[in-house]
Every structure is written in structure tokens, then in C-alpha cells.
mmCIF file of C-alpha atoms and ligand atoms in Angstrom:
data_model
loop_
_atom_site.group_PDB
_atom_site.id
_atom_site.type_symbol
_atom_site.label_atom_id
_atom_site.label_comp_id
_atom_site.label_asym_id
_atom_site.label_seq_id
_atom_site.Cartn_x
_atom_site.Cartn_y
_atom_site.Cartn_z
ATOM 1 C CA MET A 231 96.618 68.663 106.207
ATOM 2 C CA ALA A 232 94.097 71.222 104.742
ATOM 3 C CA ASP A 233 95.610 74.729 104.892
ATOM 4 C CA PRO A 234 93.299 76.771 107.302
ATOM 5 C CA ASP A 235 94.143 79.952 105.327
ATOM 6 C CA LEU A 236 93.038 78.518 101.966
ATOM 7 C CA PRO A 237 89.419 79.087 101.254
ATOM 8 C CA GLN A 238 87.530 76.222 99.664
ATOM 9 C CA PRO A 239 86.304 76.636 95.789
ATOM 10 C CA THR A 240 82.521 76.562 95.289
ATOM 11 C CA ALA A 241 83.416 74.549 91.960
ATOM 12 C CA VAL A 242 86.385 73.019 89.953
ATOM 13 C CA GLU A 243 86.090 72.833 86.241
ATOM 14 C CA GLU A 244 88.011 71.519 83.456
ATOM 15 C CA ARG A 245 88.655 73.751 80.466
ATOM 16 C CA PRO A 246 89.635 72.977 76.842
ATOM 17 C CA GLY A 247 93.177 74.413 77.301
ATOM 18 C CA PRO A 248 95.605 74.045 75.695
ATOM 19 C CA ILE A 249 97.408 75.788 78.573
ATOM 20 C CA PHE A 250 94.551 76.819 81.053
ATOM 21 C CA ARG A 251 92.952 73.486 81.789
ATOM 22 C CA LYS A 252 91.708 74.093 85.257
ATOM 23 C CA LEU A 253 89.337 76.597 86.860
ATOM 24 C CA LEU A 254 88.840 77.019 90.480
ATOM 25 C CA ARG A 255 85.738 79.191 91.507
ATOM 26 C CA PHE A 256 85.504 81.124 94.825
ATOM 27 C CA ASP A 257 82.588 83.444 96.328
ATOM 28 C CA ALA A 258 84.650 85.585 98.363
ATOM 29 C CA VAL A 259 88.603 85.754 98.925
ATOM 30 C CA ASP A 260 90.993 88.415 100.208
ATOM 31 C CA SER A 261 92.900 88.396 96.906
ATOM 32 C CA THR A 262 92.934 85.882 93.976
ATOM 33 C CA ASN A 263 96.708 86.503 93.761
ATOM 34 C CA GLU A 264 97.218 85.350 97.355
ATOM 35 C CA VAL A 265 94.989 82.240 96.553
ATOM 36 C CA ALA A 266 97.152 81.263 93.684
ATOM 37 C CA LYS A 267 100.301 81.632 96.007
ATOM 38 C CA LEU A 268 98.895 79.519 98.501
ATOM 39 C CA LEU A 269 97.739 76.671 95.840
ATOM 40 C CA LEU A 270 101.327 76.934 94.276
ATOM 41 C CA GLY A 271 102.568 75.950 97.882
ATOM 42 C CA GLN A 272 100.150 72.988 97.733
ATOM 43 C CA GLY A 273 101.185 71.747 94.481
ATOM 44 C CA ALA A 274 99.190 73.630 91.878
ATOM 45 C CA GLU A 275 100.457 73.778 88.318
ATOM 46 C CA GLU A 276 100.755 76.056 85.259
ATOM 47 C CA GLY A 277 97.470 76.525 83.757
ATOM 48 C CA THR A 278 95.440 77.012 86.961
ATOM 49 C CA ILE A 279 92.584 79.927 86.848
ATOM 50 C CA ILE A 280 91.253 81.405 90.029
ATOM 51 C CA VAL A 281 88.147 83.418 89.753
ATOM 52 C CA ALA A 282 86.327 85.098 92.590
ATOM 53 C CA LYS A 283 83.089 86.935 92.883
ATOM 54 C CA ARG A 284 84.452 89.460 95.264
ATOM 55 C CA GLN A 285 87.653 90.221 96.904
ATOM 56 C CA ALA A 286 88.053 91.574 100.516
ATOM 57 C CA MET A 287 91.519 92.887 100.016
ATOM 58 C CA GLY A 288 92.089 93.146 96.374
ATOM 59 C CA LYS A 289 95.533 94.170 95.617
ATOM 60 C CA GLY A 290 96.699 96.874 92.869
ATOM 61 C CA ARG A 291 100.096 97.805 91.856
ATOM 62 C CA HIS A 292 102.526 99.579 94.124
ATOM 63 C CA GLY A 293 100.787 98.308 97.197
ATOM 64 C CA ARG A 294 97.330 100.102 96.330
ATOM 65 C CA ALA A 295 94.178 98.410 97.233
ATOM 66 C CA TRP A 296 91.958 97.337 94.132
ATOM 67 C CA ALA A 297 88.291 97.730 95.195
ATOM 68 C CA SER A 298 86.521 94.415 94.244
ATOM 69 C CA PRO A 299 82.693 94.797 94.717
ATOM 70 C CA PRO A 300 80.373 91.965 93.526
ATOM 71 C CA GLY A 301 79.743 92.227 89.774
ATOM 72 C CA GLY A 302 83.565 92.797 88.869
ATOM 73 C CA LEU A 303 85.822 90.307 87.298
ATOM 74 C CA TYR A 304 88.614 89.195 89.739
ATOM 75 C CA VAL A 305 90.731 86.478 88.093
ATOM 76 C CA THR A 306 94.536 85.088 88.399
ATOM 77 C CA LEU A 307 96.183 83.034 86.016
ATOM 78 C CA VAL A 308 99.002 80.824 87.032
ATOM 79 C CA LEU A 309 101.934 80.347 84.629
ATOM 80 C CA GLU A 310 105.327 79.104 84.414
ATOM 81 C CA PRO A 311 107.292 81.573 82.182
ATOM 82 C CA ASP A 312 110.881 82.072 81.555
ATOM 83 C CA PRO A 313 111.878 84.779 84.165
ATOM 84 C CA GLN A 314 113.906 86.604 81.546
ATOM 85 C CA TYR A 315 110.418 87.565 79.967
ATOM 86 C CA VAL A 316 108.188 87.829 82.949
ATOM 87 C CA GLN A 317 107.950 91.571 82.733
ATOM 88 C CA THR A 318 106.987 91.423 78.944
ATOM 89 C CA LEU A 319 104.380 88.835 79.642
ATOM 90 C CA GLY A 320 102.728 91.083 82.349
ATOM 91 C CA LEU A 321 102.678 93.678 79.772
ATOM 92 C CA LEU A 322 101.188 91.527 77.166
ATOM 93 C CA ALA A 323 98.476 90.424 79.402
ATOM 94 C CA GLY A 324 96.663 93.666 78.799
ATOM 95 C CA ILE A 325 96.101 92.509 75.319
ATOM 96 C CA PRO A 326 93.553 90.053 75.712
ATOM 97 C CA VAL A 327 91.588 92.487 78.483
ATOM 98 C CA VAL A 328 91.404 95.250 75.592
ATOM 99 C CA LYS A 329 90.272 92.740 73.207
ATOM 100 C CA ALA A 330 87.386 91.320 75.496
ATOM 101 C CA LEU A 331 86.334 94.901 76.322
ATOM 102 C CA ARG A 332 86.185 96.058 72.692
ATOM 103 C CA HIS A 333 84.423 92.796 71.684
ATOM 104 C CA TYR A 334 81.712 93.911 74.456
ATOM 105 C CA GLY A 335 81.533 97.319 73.210
ATOM 106 C CA VAL A 336 83.897 99.557 75.245
ATOM 107 C CA PHE A 337 86.833 100.748 73.056
ATOM 108 C CA ALA A 338 89.498 100.407 75.748
ATOM 109 C CA ASN A 339 93.272 101.127 75.446
ATOM 110 C CA LEU A 340 96.371 100.529 77.453
ATOM 111 C CA LYS A 341 98.213 103.030 79.558
ATOM 112 C CA TRP A 342 101.731 101.552 80.376
ATOM 113 C CA PRO A 343 102.406 99.305 81.488
ATOM 114 C CA ASN A 344 98.977 97.569 81.640
ATOM 115 C CA ASP A 345 96.316 100.081 83.031
ATOM 116 C CA VAL A 346 93.113 99.351 81.013
ATOM 117 C CA VAL A 347 91.426 102.551 80.437
ATOM 118 C CA PHE A 348 88.421 104.005 78.347
ATOM 119 C CA LEU A 349 88.671 107.730 77.598
ATOM 120 C CA GLU A 350 91.394 107.939 80.370
ATOM 121 C CA LYS A 351 89.049 106.294 82.877
ATOM 122 C CA LYS A 352 90.546 103.050 84.515
ATOM 123 C CA ILE A 353 88.216 100.039 83.696
ATOM 124 C CA GLY A 354 90.684 97.313 84.564
ATOM 125 C CA GLY A 355 94.352 96.601 85.720
ATOM 126 C CA ILE A 356 96.875 93.877 85.752
ATOM 127 C CA LEU A 357 99.149 92.861 88.864
ATOM 128 C CA SER A 358 101.697 90.485 87.742
ATOM 129 C CA GLU A 359 103.736 88.714 90.624
ATOM 130 C CA GLY A 360 106.748 86.404 90.405
ATOM 131 C CA VAL A 361 106.823 83.333 93.004
ATOM 132 C CA TYR A 362 109.435 80.860 93.600
ATOM 133 C CA ARG A 363 108.403 77.217 94.369
ATOM 134 C CA GLY A 364 111.696 75.462 95.087
ATOM 135 C CA ASP A 365 113.910 76.491 92.128
ATOM 136 C CA ARG A 366 110.961 76.702 89.738
ATOM 137 C CA PHE A 367 109.688 80.008 88.847
ATOM 138 C CA TYR A 368 105.958 80.921 88.377
ATOM 139 C CA ALA A 369 104.009 83.923 87.420
ATOM 140 C CA VAL A 370 100.691 84.831 89.142
ATOM 141 C CA ILE A 371 98.891 87.290 86.737
ATOM 142 C CA GLY A 372 96.031 89.017 88.576
ATOM 143 C CA ILE A 373 93.356 90.624 86.261
ATOM 144 C CA GLY A 374 90.650 92.967 87.542
ATOM 145 C CA VAL A 375 88.013 94.419 85.315
ATOM 146 C CA ASN A 376 85.210 96.464 86.180
ATOM 147 C CA THR A 377 82.499 94.691 84.393
ATOM 148 C CA GLY A 378 79.249 94.704 85.930
ATOM 149 C CA ILE A 379 80.104 97.255 88.763
ATOM 150 C CA ASP A 380 77.880 100.275 89.794
ATOM 151 C CA LEU A 381 80.342 103.068 90.201
ATOM 152 C CA ASP A 382 78.733 104.108 93.554
ATOM 153 C CA ARG A 383 80.114 100.667 94.754
ATOM 154 C CA LEU A 384 83.760 102.091 94.327
ATOM 155 C CA PRO A 385 85.487 104.319 96.923
ATOM 156 C CA GLU A 386 84.967 107.876 96.289
ATOM 157 C CA ASP A 387 88.680 108.633 95.522
ATOM 158 C CA VAL A 388 88.651 105.904 92.850
ATOM 159 C CA ARG A 389 85.079 106.583 91.423
ATOM 160 C CA ALA A 390 86.029 109.912 89.621
ATOM 161 C CA ARG A 391 88.808 108.327 87.538
ATOM 162 C CA ALA A 392 87.005 104.913 86.965
ATOM 163 C CA THR A 393 84.433 103.582 84.723
ATOM 164 C CA SER A 394 82.974 99.905 84.086
ATOM 165 C CA VAL A 395 81.393 98.056 81.261
ATOM 166 C CA LYS A 396 77.992 98.495 83.203
ATOM 167 C CA ARG A 397 78.159 102.327 82.891
ATOM 168 C CA GLU A 398 79.363 102.419 79.363
ATOM 169 C CA VAL A 399 77.253 99.752 77.728
ATOM 170 C CA ALA A 400 73.507 99.471 77.752
ATOM 171 C CA GLU A 401 73.638 95.545 77.338
ATOM 172 C CA TYR A 402 74.271 93.274 80.246
ATOM 173 C CA VAL A 403 77.761 91.429 80.087
ATOM 174 C CA ASP A 404 78.155 87.871 81.703
ATOM 175 C CA ASN A 405 81.341 87.598 83.527
ATOM 176 C CA ASP A 406 81.677 83.952 82.377
ATOM 177 C CA ASP A 407 81.280 85.097 78.632
ATOM 178 C CA PHE A 408 83.792 87.868 79.167
ATOM 179 C CA LEU A 409 86.262 85.566 80.897
ATOM 180 C CA ASP A 410 85.878 82.928 77.874
ATOM 181 C CA TYR A 411 86.429 85.447 75.319
ATOM 182 C CA MET A 412 89.507 86.908 77.055
ATOM 183 C CA MET A 413 91.022 83.427 77.664
ATOM 184 C CA LYS A 414 90.777 82.476 74.110
ATOM 185 C CA HIS A 415 93.018 85.395 73.442
ATOM 186 C CA PHE A 416 95.217 84.827 76.362
ATOM 187 C CA GLU A 417 95.844 81.444 75.288
ATOM 188 C CA ASP A 418 96.910 82.691 71.921
ATOM 189 C CA ILE A 419 99.104 85.271 73.466
ATOM 190 C CA VAL A 420 100.873 82.698 75.613
ATOM 191 C CA SER A 421 101.405 80.149 72.644
ATOM 192 C CA ARG A 422 102.588 82.866 70.452
ATOM 193 C CA TYR A 423 104.980 84.166 73.339
ATOM 194 C CA ARG A 424 106.499 80.707 73.749
ATOM 195 C CA THR A 425 106.969 80.282 70.117
ATOM 196 C CA GLY A 426 109.442 83.227 69.924
ATOM 197 C CA THR A 427 107.330 85.745 68.376
ATOM 198 C CA ARG A 428 107.489 88.275 71.164
ATOM 199 C CA ASP A 429 108.601 91.104 69.140
ATOM 200 C CA ARG A 430 105.538 90.780 67.065
ATOM 201 C CA LEU A 431 103.415 90.686 70.328
ATOM 202 C CA VAL A 432 104.991 93.788 71.640
ATOM 203 C CA LYS A 433 104.198 95.579 68.392
ATOM 204 C CA ASP A 434 100.676 94.667 68.876
ATOM 205 C CA TYR A 435 100.857 95.979 72.378
ATOM 206 C CA ARG A 436 102.114 99.106 71.070
ATOM 207 C CA GLY A 437 99.364 99.495 68.857
ATOM 208 C CA LEU A 438 96.893 99.294 71.714
ATOM 209 C CA CYS A 439 99.095 101.700 74.205
ATOM 210 C CA THR A 440 97.996 105.339 73.981
ATOM 211 C CA THR A 441 100.885 106.247 76.316
ATOM 212 C CA ILE A 442 103.140 106.428 73.055
ATOM 213 C CA GLY A 443 102.877 109.913 71.599
ATOM 214 C CA LYS A 444 101.262 111.320 74.627
ATOM 215 C CA GLU A 445 102.809 113.984 76.884
ATOM 216 C CA ILE A 446 103.254 112.195 80.141
ATOM 217 C CA ILE A 447 104.698 112.334 83.845
ATOM 218 C CA VAL A 448 105.962 109.237 84.980
ATOM 219 C CA THR A 449 106.748 108.662 88.607
ATOM 220 C CA THR A 450 109.221 106.054 89.247
ATOM 221 C CA PRO A 451 111.081 105.142 92.418
ATOM 222 C CA ARG A 452 114.030 107.360 91.483
ATOM 223 C CA GLY A 453 111.784 110.392 90.890
ATOM 224 C CA GLN A 454 109.695 111.899 88.388
ATOM 225 C CA ILE A 455 110.092 112.184 84.560
ATOM 226 C CA ARG A 456 108.330 114.534 82.313
ATOM 227 C CA GLY A 457 108.491 114.010 78.559
ATOM 228 C CA ARG A 458 106.841 112.149 75.723
ATOM 229 C CA GLY A 459 105.983 108.616 75.601
ATOM 230 C CA TYR A 460 108.319 107.528 72.667
ATOM 231 C CA ASP A 461 108.411 103.670 72.610
ATOM 232 C CA VAL A 462 108.134 100.484 74.424
ATOM 233 C CA THR A 463 110.996 98.053 74.086
ATOM 234 C CA PRO A 464 110.943 94.339 73.503
ATOM 235 C CA LEU A 465 111.541 93.824 77.139
ATOM 236 C CA GLY A 466 108.538 96.032 78.002
ATOM 237 C CA ALA A 467 110.204 99.113 79.246
ATOM 238 C CA LEU A 468 108.640 102.536 78.278
ATOM 239 C CA VAL A 469 111.156 104.849 76.436
ATOM 240 C CA VAL A 470 110.353 108.424 77.450
ATOM 241 C CA ALA A 471 111.663 111.365 75.379
ATOM 242 C CA ASP A 472 112.322 114.645 77.224
ATOM 243 C CA PRO A 473 111.828 118.006 75.278
ATOM 244 C CA GLU A 474 115.614 118.036 74.272
ATOM 245 C CA GLY A 475 115.190 114.634 72.752
ATOM 246 C CA ARG A 476 117.150 112.566 75.392
ATOM 247 C CA ARG A 477 115.459 109.233 75.797
ATOM 248 C CA THR A 478 115.137 107.271 79.314
ATOM 249 C CA GLU A 479 113.981 103.626 79.611
ATOM 250 C CA VAL A 480 111.691 103.176 82.346
ATOM 251 C CA VAL A 481 111.024 99.638 83.854
ATOM 252 C CA ASP A 482 108.707 100.421 86.668
ATOM 253 C CA GLY A 483 106.547 103.526 87.216
ATOM 254 C CA THR A 484 103.411 105.089 87.297
ATOM 255 C CA VAL A 485 102.326 107.152 84.245
ATOM 256 C CA GLU A 486 99.938 110.115 84.101
ATOM 257 C CA HIS A 487 98.794 111.248 80.491
ATOM 258 C CA VAL A 488 99.128 115.022 80.535
ATOM 259 C CA LYS A 489 97.675 115.553 76.833
HETATM 260 C C1 BTN B 1493 96.133 97.757 89.116
HETATM 261 O O1 BTN B 1493 95.858 98.259 88.170
HETATM 262 O O2 BTN B 1493 96.682 98.422 89.993
HETATM 263 C C2 BTN B 1493 96.161 96.189 89.103
HETATM 264 C C3 BTN B 1493 95.223 95.779 89.719
HETATM 265 C C4 BTN B 1493 94.757 94.214 89.754
HETATM 266 C C5 BTN B 1493 93.464 93.572 90.260
HETATM 267 C C6 BTN B 1493 93.532 92.244 90.269
HETATM 268 S S1 BTN B 1493 91.731 91.718 90.735
HETATM 269 C C7 BTN B 1493 92.410 90.046 90.648
HETATM 270 C C8 BTN B 1493 93.658 90.032 91.192
HETATM 271 N N1 BTN B 1493 93.652 89.854 92.689
HETATM 272 C C9 BTN B 1493 94.161 91.059 93.320
HETATM 273 O O3 BTN B 1493 94.220 91.126 94.358
HETATM 274 N N2 BTN B 1493 94.640 91.921 92.366
HETATM 275 C C10 BTN B 1493 94.495 91.433 91.042
#
């Protein structure tokens, strides 16, 4: 029976793969991550892409909202990864976003774990969630990019710390072209990740992550740590060095770049 909670796609498209072979397009949804979870409950498989023109209840990390006006890119990718490395995968998902932004003229970077920033202003973010279907583990990797967004469409408190491709680049960028470019890099990352060159990928990540070397404040569920971003481990944890040189590994937290 059709699920009344599940919105109907406006189009279903085949893609070249090798991993992502099906794209479902939606006009408006609450959250593409939630649609992915509902679809997983109905038998969706790895390699499904969900894309929406806008979200009414876009979700960010740590229970925050993700403002999702029309013009932005809102996409969720369904994968069946090794649960042991799902944290690393969520981290690596930032690489294709940065590559696509740079390709379209915005020299973005990553703030650990995967805030996509341009000159310290947020331009994209990733929310990676794990879902079990029976004993099979899936990751729904939600990616939001402020592509064609007018900043005045964002809530006031977000606006001051955010930017968009539209704001930074004079030329119009088509979301489908942006997604195609990003997906080519995403496919590449997933296949390299599966063929065991994860350490090399984490090195690529480090090269794009400006948290390393910066003075930072990290807010974790167990309190705040102040120090310098020192490294990212192969499993994706941030290593923070305090002024005495003591190192702490952080697996979950929000980073503020101080200088
Ligand atoms: C963050 O930086 O806090 C993560 C933001 C992730 C937003 C994307 S938009 C597509 C997908 N659907 C959601 O509800 N959230 C993610």
C-alpha cells in the first residue's frame, strides 16, 4: 500500500553510475534525508539519489534547522557502507562539494567535520545518518549547498554567517550541472574508499580542511576544548592540541575558528 507520508517524485531518472544509478526528483519535501529513510523502509537500495527543490523542515547537524529556500541544492545519497567507517565516509563527503564549488568559482574549504565554508562563511553542509533495515546498515548522506540562493531568503541569524554561490559568482550556476559535477567526484571517492585507499582520501580531506593549524574552540557533548587544530585521524576524529601540547581526539562536536 502507498505510504501516505511519502511524497511522490515528479521524475525518476536513470544515471550512469557505477554506484548511483537512480535519481528521484521532488518539488517540496520536509527533508530529503527523511524521504530517504522512508524509501529505505520500502526497499530502496544503495545508489539512490533524492533531490528536492526546497525543504520545509531541512535538518542540520546537532538538531539544528537547515534553511532550504528555492534555488539551493538539497540532495540525499543512499549508500550501504561498512558501519565501521561510516564516520570517515561522512567526512569525505565534503570533498566533492568543495571540488564542485571550486569548479564553479567559489574557492571553498572544509571546517571539521564537514561544514563547507568560503572565507569563514557557511555555503554548504552535510548531515550523514545511519539507518538499519533489518540487519543491513545504510547511510543517508544529506548535502545542502547554497547555490542559487538570495541571502535575504535565509533567516536573519543565519544570514550573517552564510553565503551562496549566487552571492559570490557573477554567472548563473545550474543545480543539475552542479550535481552532475559533484556526483562524478562522489562516485570516485566511494570507489576509492571501497578499494581500501581510505588513508589517501583522508589526506586529501586534510588538504581541504582549514581547521588544521587554526586556533579553535570545540564544543563537544562533554564540554569545550580550546587549542589548535592539529590533525584528522584515519577514522575522522579531530586532534586538538592544547597550549601545553596535550592532544585530545574529538569524534563529535562543533568547531569555531578563532584565528
Ligand atoms: C549542517 O551543516 O548542519 C548539515 C546540513 C545538511 C543539510 C542537508 S540539505 C539535504 C539534506 N536534507 C536535510 O534535511 N538535511 C540535509
